[in-house]
XYZ file of N, CA and C in Angstrom:
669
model
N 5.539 6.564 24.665
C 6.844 6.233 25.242
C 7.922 6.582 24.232
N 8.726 7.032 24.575
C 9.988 7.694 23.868
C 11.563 7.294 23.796
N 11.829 6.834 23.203
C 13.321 5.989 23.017
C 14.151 6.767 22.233
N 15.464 6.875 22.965
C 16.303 7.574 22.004
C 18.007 6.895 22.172
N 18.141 7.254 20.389
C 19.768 5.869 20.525
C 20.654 7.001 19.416
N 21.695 7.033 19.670
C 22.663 8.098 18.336
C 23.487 6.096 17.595
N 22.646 6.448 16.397
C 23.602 5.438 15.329
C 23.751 6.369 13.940
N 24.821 5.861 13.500
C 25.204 5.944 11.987
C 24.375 5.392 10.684
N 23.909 6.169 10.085
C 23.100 5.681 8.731
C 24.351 5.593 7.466
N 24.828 4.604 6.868
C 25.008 4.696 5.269
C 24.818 5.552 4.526
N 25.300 6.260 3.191
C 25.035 7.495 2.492
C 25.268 8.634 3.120
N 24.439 9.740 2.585
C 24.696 11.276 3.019
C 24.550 11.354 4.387
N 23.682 10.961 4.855
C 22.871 11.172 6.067
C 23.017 10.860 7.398
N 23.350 11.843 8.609
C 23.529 10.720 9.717
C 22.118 10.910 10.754
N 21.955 9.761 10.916
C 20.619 9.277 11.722
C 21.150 9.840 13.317
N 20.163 10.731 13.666
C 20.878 11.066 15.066
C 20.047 11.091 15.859
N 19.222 10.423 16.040
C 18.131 9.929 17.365
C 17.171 9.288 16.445
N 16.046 8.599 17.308
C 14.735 8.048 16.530
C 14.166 7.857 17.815
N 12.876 8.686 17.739
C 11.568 8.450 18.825
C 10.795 7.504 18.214
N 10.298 6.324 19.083
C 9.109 5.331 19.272
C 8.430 6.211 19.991
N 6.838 5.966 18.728
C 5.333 6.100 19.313
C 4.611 5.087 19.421
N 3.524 5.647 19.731
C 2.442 4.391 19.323
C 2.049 3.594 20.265
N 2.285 3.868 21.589
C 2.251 3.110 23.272
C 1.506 3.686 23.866
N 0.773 2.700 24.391
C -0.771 3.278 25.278
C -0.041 3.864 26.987
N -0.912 3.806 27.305
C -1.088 5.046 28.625
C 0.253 3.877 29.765
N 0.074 2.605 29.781
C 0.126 1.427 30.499
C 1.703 1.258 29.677
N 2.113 1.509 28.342
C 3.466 1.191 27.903
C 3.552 0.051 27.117
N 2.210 -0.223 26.710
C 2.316 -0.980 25.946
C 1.912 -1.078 24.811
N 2.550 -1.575 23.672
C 2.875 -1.026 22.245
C 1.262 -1.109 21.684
N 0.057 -0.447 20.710
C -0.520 -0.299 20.475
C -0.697 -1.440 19.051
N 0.173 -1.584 18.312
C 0.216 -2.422 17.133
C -0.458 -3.495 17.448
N -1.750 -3.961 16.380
C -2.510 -5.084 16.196
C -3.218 -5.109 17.716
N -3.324 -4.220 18.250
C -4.343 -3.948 19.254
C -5.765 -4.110 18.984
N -6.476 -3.538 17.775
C -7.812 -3.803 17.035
C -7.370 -3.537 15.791
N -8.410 -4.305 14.982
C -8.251 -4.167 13.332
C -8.352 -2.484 12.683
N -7.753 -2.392 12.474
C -8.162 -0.825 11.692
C -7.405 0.382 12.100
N -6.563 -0.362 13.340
C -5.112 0.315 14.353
C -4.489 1.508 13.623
N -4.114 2.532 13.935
C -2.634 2.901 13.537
C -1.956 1.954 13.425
N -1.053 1.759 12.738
C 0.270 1.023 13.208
C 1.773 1.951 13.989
N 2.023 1.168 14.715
C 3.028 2.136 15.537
C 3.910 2.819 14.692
N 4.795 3.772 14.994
C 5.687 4.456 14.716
C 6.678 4.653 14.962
N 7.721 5.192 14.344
C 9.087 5.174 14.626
C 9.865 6.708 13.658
N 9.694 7.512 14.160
C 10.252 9.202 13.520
C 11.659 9.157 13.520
N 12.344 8.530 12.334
C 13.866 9.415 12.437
C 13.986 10.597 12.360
N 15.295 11.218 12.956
C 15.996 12.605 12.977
C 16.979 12.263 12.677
N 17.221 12.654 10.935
C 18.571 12.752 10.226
C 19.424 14.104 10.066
N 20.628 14.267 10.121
C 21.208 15.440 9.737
C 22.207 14.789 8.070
N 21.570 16.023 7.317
C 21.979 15.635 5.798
C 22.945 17.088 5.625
N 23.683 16.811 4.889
C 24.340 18.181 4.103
C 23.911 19.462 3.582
N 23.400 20.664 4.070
C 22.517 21.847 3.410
C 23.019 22.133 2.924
N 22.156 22.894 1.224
C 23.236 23.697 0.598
C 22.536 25.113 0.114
N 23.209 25.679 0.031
C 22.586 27.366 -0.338
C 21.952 28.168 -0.864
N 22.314 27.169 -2.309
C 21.473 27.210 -3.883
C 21.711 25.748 -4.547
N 20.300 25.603 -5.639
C 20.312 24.422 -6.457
C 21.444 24.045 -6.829
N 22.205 25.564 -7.406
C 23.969 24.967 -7.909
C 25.092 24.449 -7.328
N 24.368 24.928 -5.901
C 25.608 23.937 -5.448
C 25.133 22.205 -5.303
N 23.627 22.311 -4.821
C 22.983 20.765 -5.182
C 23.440 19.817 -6.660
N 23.479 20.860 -7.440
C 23.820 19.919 -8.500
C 25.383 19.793 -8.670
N 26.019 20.641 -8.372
C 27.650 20.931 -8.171
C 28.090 19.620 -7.944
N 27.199 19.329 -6.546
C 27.734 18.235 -5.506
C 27.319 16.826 -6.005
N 26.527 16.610 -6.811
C 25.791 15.484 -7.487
C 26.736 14.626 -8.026
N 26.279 12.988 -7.992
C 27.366 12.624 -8.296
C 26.228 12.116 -9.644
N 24.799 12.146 -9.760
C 24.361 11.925 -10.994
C 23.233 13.415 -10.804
N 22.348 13.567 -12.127
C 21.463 14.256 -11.778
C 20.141 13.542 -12.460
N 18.835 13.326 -12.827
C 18.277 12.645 -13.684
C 16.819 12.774 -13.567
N 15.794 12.397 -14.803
C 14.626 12.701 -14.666
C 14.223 11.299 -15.017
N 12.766 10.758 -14.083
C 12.758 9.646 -14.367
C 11.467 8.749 -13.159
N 11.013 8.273 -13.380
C 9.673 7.354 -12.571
C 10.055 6.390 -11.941
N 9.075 6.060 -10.878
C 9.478 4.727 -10.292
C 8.909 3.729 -10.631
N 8.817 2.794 -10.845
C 8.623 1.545 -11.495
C 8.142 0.193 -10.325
N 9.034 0.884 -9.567
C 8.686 -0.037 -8.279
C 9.514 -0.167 -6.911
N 9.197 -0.828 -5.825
C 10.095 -0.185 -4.533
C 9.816 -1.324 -3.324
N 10.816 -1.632 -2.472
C 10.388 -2.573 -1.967
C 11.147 -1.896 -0.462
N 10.650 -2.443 0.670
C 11.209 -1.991 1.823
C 11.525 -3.327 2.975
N 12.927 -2.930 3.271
C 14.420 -3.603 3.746
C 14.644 -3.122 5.072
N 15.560 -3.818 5.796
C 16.258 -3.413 7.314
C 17.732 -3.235 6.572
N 18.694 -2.007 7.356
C 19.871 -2.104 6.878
C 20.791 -1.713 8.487
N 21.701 -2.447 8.652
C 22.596 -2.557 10.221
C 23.300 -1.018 9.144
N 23.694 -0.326 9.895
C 24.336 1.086 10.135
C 25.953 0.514 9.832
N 26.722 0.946 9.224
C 28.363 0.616 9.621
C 29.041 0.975 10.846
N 29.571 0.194 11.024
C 30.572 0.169 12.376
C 30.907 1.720 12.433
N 30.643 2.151 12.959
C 31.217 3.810 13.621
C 32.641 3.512 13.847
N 33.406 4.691 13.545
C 34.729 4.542 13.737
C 35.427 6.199 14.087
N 36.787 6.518 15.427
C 37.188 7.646 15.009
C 36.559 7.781 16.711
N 37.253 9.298 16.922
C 37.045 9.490 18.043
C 35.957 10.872 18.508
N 35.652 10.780 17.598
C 34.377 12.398 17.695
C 32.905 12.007 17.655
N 32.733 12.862 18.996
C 31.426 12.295 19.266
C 30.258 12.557 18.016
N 30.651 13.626 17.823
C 28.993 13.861 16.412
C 29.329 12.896 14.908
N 30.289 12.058 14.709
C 30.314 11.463 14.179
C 30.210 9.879 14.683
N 30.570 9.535 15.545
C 30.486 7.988 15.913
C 30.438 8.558 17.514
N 29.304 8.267 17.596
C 28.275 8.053 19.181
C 29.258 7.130 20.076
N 29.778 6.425 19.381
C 30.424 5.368 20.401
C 31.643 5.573 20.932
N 32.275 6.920 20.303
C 33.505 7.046 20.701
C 33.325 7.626 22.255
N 34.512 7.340 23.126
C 34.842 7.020 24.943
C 34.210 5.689 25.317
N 33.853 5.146 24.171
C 33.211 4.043 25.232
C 33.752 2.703 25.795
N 33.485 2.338 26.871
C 34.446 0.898 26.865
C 34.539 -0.060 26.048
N 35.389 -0.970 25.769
C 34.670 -2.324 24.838
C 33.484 -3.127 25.348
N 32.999 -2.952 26.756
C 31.678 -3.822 27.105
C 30.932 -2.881 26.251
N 31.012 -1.543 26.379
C 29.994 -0.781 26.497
C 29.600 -0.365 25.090
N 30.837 -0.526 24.627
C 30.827 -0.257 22.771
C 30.195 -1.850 21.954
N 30.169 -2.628 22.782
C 29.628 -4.362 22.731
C 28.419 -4.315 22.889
N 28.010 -3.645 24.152
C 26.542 -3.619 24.156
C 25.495 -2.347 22.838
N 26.547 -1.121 22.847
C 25.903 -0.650 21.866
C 25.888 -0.978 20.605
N 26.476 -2.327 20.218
C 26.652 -2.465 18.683
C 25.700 -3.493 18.937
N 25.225 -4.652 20.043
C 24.064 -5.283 19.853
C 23.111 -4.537 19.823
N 22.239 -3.269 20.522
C 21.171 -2.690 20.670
C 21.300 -2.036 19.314
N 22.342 -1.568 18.360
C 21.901 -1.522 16.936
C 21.798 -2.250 15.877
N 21.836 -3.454 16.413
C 21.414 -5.015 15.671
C 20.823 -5.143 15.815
N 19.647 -5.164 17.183
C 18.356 -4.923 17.371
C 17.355 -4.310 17.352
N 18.038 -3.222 16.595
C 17.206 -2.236 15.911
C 17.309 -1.676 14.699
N 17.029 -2.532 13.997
C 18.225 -2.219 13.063
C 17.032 -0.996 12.098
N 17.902 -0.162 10.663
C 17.452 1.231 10.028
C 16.751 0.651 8.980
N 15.181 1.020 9.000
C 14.382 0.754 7.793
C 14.821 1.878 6.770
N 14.545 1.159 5.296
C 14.939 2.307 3.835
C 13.762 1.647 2.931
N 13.329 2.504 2.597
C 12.702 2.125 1.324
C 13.237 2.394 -0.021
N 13.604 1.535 -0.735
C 14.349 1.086 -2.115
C 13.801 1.329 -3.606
N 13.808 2.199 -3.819
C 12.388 2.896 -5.019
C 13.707 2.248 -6.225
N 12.865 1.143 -7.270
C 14.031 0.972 -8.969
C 13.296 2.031 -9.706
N 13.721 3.061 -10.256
C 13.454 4.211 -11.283
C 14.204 3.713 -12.548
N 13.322 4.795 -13.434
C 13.579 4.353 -14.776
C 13.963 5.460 -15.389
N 14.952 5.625 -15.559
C 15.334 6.803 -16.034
C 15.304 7.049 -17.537
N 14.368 8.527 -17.522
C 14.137 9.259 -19.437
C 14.893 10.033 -19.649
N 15.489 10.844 -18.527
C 16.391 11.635 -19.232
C 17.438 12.240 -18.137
N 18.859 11.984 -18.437
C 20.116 12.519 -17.638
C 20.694 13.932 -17.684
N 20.283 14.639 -16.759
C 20.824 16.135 -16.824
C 22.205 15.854 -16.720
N 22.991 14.823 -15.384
C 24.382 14.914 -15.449
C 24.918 13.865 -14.698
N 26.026 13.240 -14.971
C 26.262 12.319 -14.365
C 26.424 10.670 -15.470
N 27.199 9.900 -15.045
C 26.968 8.670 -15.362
C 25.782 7.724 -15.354
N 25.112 8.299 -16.077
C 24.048 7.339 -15.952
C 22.797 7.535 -17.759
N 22.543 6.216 -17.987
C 21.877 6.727 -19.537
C 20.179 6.206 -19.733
N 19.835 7.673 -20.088
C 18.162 7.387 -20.548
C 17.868 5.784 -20.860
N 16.754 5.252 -20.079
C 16.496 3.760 -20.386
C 17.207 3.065 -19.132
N 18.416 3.613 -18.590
C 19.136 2.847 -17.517
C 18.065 2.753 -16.023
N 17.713 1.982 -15.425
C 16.958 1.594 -14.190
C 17.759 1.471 -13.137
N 17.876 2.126 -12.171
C 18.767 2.646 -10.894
C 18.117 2.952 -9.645
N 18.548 2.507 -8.457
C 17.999 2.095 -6.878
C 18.326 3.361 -6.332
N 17.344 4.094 -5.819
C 17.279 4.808 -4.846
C 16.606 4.961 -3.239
N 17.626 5.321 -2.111
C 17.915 4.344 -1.156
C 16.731 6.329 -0.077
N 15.941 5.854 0.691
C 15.642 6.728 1.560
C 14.712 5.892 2.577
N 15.177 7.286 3.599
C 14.864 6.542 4.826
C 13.493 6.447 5.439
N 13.189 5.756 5.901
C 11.760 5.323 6.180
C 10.674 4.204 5.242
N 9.283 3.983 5.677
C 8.842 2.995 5.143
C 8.153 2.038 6.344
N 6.731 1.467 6.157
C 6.454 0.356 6.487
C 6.664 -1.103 6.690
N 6.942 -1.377 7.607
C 7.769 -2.497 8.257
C 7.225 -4.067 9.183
N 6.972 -4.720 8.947
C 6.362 -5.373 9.647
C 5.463 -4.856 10.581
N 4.330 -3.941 9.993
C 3.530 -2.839 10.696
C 3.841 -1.681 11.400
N 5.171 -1.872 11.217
C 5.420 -0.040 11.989
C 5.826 0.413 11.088
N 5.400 2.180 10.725
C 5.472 2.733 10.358
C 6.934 3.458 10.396
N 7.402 3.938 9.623
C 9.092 4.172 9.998
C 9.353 5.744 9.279
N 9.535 6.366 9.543
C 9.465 8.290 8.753
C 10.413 9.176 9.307
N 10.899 9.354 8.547
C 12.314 10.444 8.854
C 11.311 12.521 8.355
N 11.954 12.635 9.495
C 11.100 13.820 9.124
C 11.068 14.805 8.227
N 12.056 14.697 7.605
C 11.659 15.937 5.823
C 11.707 15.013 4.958
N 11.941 14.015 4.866
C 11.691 12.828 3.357
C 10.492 12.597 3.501
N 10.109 12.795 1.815
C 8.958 12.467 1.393
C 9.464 11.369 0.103
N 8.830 10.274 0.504
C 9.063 9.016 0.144
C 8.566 9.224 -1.376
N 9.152 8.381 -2.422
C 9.106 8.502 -4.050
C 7.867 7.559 -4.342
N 6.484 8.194 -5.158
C 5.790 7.389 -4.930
C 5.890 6.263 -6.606
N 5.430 5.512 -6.867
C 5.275 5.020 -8.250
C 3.885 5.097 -8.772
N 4.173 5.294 -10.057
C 3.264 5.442 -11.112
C 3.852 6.194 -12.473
N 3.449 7.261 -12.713
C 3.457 8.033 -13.868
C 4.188 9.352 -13.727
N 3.997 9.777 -12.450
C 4.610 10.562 -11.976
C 6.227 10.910 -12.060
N 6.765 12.665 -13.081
C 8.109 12.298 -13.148
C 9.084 12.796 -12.073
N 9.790 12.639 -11.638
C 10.778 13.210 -10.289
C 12.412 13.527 -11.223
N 12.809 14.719 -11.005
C 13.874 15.236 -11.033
C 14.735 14.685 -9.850
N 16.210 14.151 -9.693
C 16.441 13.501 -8.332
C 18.043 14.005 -8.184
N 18.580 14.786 -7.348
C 20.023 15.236 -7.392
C 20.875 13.659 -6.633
N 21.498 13.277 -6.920
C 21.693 11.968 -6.154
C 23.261 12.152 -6.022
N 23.406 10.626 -4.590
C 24.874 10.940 -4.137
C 25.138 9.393 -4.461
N 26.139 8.714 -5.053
C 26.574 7.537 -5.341
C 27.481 6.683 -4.123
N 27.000 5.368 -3.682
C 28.116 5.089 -3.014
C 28.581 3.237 -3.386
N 29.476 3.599 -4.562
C 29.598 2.751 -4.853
C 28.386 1.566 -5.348
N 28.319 -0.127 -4.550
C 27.485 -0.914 -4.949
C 26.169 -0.898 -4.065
N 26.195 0.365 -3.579
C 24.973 0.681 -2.506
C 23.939 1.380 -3.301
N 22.534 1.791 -3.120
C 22.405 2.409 -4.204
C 21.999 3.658 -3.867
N 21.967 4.655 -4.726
C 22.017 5.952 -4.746
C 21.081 6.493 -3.346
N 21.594 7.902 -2.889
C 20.718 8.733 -2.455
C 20.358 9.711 -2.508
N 19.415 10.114 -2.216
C 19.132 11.861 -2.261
C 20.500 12.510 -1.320
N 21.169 13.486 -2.249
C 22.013 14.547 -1.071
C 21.318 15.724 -0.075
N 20.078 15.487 -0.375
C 19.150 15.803 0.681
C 17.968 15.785 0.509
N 16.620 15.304 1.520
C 15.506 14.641 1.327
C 14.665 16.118 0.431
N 14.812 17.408 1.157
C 13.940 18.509 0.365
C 14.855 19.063 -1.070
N 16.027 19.234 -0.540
C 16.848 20.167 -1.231
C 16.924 19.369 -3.089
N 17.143 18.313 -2.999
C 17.575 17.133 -4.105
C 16.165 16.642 -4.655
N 14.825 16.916 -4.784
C 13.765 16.193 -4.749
C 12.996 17.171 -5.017
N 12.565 16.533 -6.770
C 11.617 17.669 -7.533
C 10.857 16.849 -8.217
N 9.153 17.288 -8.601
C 8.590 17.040 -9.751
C 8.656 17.456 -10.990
N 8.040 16.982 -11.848
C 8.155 17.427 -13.353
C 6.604 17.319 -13.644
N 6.174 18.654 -14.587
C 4.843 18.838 -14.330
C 4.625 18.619 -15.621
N 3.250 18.646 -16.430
C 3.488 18.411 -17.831
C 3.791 19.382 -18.630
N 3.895 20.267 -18.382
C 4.794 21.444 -19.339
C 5.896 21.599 -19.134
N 6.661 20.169 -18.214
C 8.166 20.505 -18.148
C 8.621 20.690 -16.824
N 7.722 21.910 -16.334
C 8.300 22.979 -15.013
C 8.347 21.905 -13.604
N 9.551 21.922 -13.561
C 10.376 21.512 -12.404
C 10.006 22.418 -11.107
N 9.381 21.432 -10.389
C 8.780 22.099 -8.815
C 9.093 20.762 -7.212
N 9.771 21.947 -6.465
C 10.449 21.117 -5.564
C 9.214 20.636 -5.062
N 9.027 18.774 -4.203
C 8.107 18.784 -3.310
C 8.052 19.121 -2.196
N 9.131 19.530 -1.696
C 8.989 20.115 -0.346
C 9.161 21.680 -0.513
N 8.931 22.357 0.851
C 8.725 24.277 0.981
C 10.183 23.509 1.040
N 11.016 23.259 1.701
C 12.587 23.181 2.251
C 13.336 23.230 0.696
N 12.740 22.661 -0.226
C 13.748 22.743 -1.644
C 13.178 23.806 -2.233
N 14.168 24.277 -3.221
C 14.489 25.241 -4.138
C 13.591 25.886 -4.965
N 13.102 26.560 -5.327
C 11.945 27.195 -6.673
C 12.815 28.222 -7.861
N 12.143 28.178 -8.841
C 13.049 29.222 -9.883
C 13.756 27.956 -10.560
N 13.377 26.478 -10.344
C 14.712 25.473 -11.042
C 13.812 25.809 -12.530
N 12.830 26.784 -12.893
C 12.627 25.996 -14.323
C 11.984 25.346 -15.056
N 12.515 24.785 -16.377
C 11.711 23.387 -16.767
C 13.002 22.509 -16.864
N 12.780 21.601 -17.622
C 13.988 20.514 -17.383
C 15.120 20.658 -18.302
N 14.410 21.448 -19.553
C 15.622 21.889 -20.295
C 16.515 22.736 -19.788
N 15.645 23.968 -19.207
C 16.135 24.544 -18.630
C 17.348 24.058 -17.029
N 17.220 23.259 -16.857
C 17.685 22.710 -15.288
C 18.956 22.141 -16.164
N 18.857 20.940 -17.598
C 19.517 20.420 -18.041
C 20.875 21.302 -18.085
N 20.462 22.392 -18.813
C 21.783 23.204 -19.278
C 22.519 23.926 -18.478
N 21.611 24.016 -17.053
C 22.252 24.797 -15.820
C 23.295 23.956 -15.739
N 22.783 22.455 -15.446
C 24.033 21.146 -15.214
C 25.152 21.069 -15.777
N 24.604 21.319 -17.224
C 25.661 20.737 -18.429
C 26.790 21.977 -18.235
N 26.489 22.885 -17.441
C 27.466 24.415 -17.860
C 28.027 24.055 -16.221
N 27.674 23.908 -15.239
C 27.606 23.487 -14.116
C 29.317 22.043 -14.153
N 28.644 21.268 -15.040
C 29.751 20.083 -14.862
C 31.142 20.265 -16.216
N 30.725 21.456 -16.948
C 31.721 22.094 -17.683
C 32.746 22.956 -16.959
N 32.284 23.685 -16.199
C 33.353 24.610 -15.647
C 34.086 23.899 -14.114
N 32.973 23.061 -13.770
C 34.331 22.058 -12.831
C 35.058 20.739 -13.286
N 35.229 20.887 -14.678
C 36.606 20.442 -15.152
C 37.783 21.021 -14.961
């Protein structure tokens, strides 16, 4: 069974539909059906900012940084009030006040899973932020009171040992995001060499020194 709603996500990203799976033949939800279940599902479709080349990814960065996750916990977050009269930005614009009433409850009732990765950052290519400093990074999807929740090009930050290169967008006391789930989102291998995890991001970034000084020349000449 297939559900579809246009809301506003927080950060870079706007959430522009989400299909429910996971419903048997009869329509009824499959979760905790037998032990050992799938758990249901829920696929966002986000539209994020593309960009052309890494330089403009890092151009646009409001930090850049190399650094592990430490740990991550997963949250519901209500969307902000849509505002403005264009439809690809706020879904709600023409609508009546019942009707703009009823759509702001049905996105209270549904409200946007994120999973919340605290990283530890070793080393700052660019940006405000300092080696040793521990900083929240905000992406969409995650396990939820058994449903499964996945936006379709984010690949979720896992923890351990593992190092991630991360182009990030700041918003204020919110915490950081990827400026895009493939494009912004790299490993660090042990000789250094910086490799996107997704085919959708960039190759040729390098090693990290190398990436470093692209930045540092990068946030020199847009002074």
């Amino acid at each position: 069974m297939n559900v579809r709603r246009n809301i506003l996500v927080t950060g870079t990203a706007v959430l522009a539909a989400f299909a429910a799976v996971g419903c048997s033949a009869e329509g009824t939800s499959t979760h905790g059906a037998k032990s050992g279940a799938a758990p249901d599902a829920v696929t966002y479709h986000a539209d994020y900012p593309a960009y052309s080349s890494l330089d403009d990814v890092i151009k646009q960065s409001d930090a850049v940084v190399e650094g592990t996750v430490v740990s991550s916990r997963v949250q519901r977050v209500l969307p902000d009030a849509p505002a403005g009269d264009n439809p690809a930005t706020n879904p709600q614009a023409g609508l009546s006040p019942a009707e703009a009433k009823e759509a702001k409850k049905e996105a209270e009732a549904n409200p946007v899973i994120v999973t919340v990765s605290t990283v530890k950052v070793t080393r700052t290519l660019s940006g405000k932020v300092s080696a040793g400093d521990t900083i929240e990074v905000s992406q969409l999807g995650g396990t939820y009171k058994g449903v499964a929740y996945q936006e379709t090009d984010t690949t979720l930050l896992a923890k351990g040992a593992k190092k991630y290169v991360l182009m990030l967008a700041a918003h204020g006391k919110n915490p950081y995001d990827l400026l895009n789930p493939e494009q912004a989102l790299y490993t660090v291998k042990p000789d250094g060499t910086v490799k996107a995890v997704s085919v959708g991001g960039f190759t040729g970034a390098g090693k990290v020194d190398q990436l470093a000084a692209k930045a540092g020349r990068i946030a020199r000449n847009a002074r």
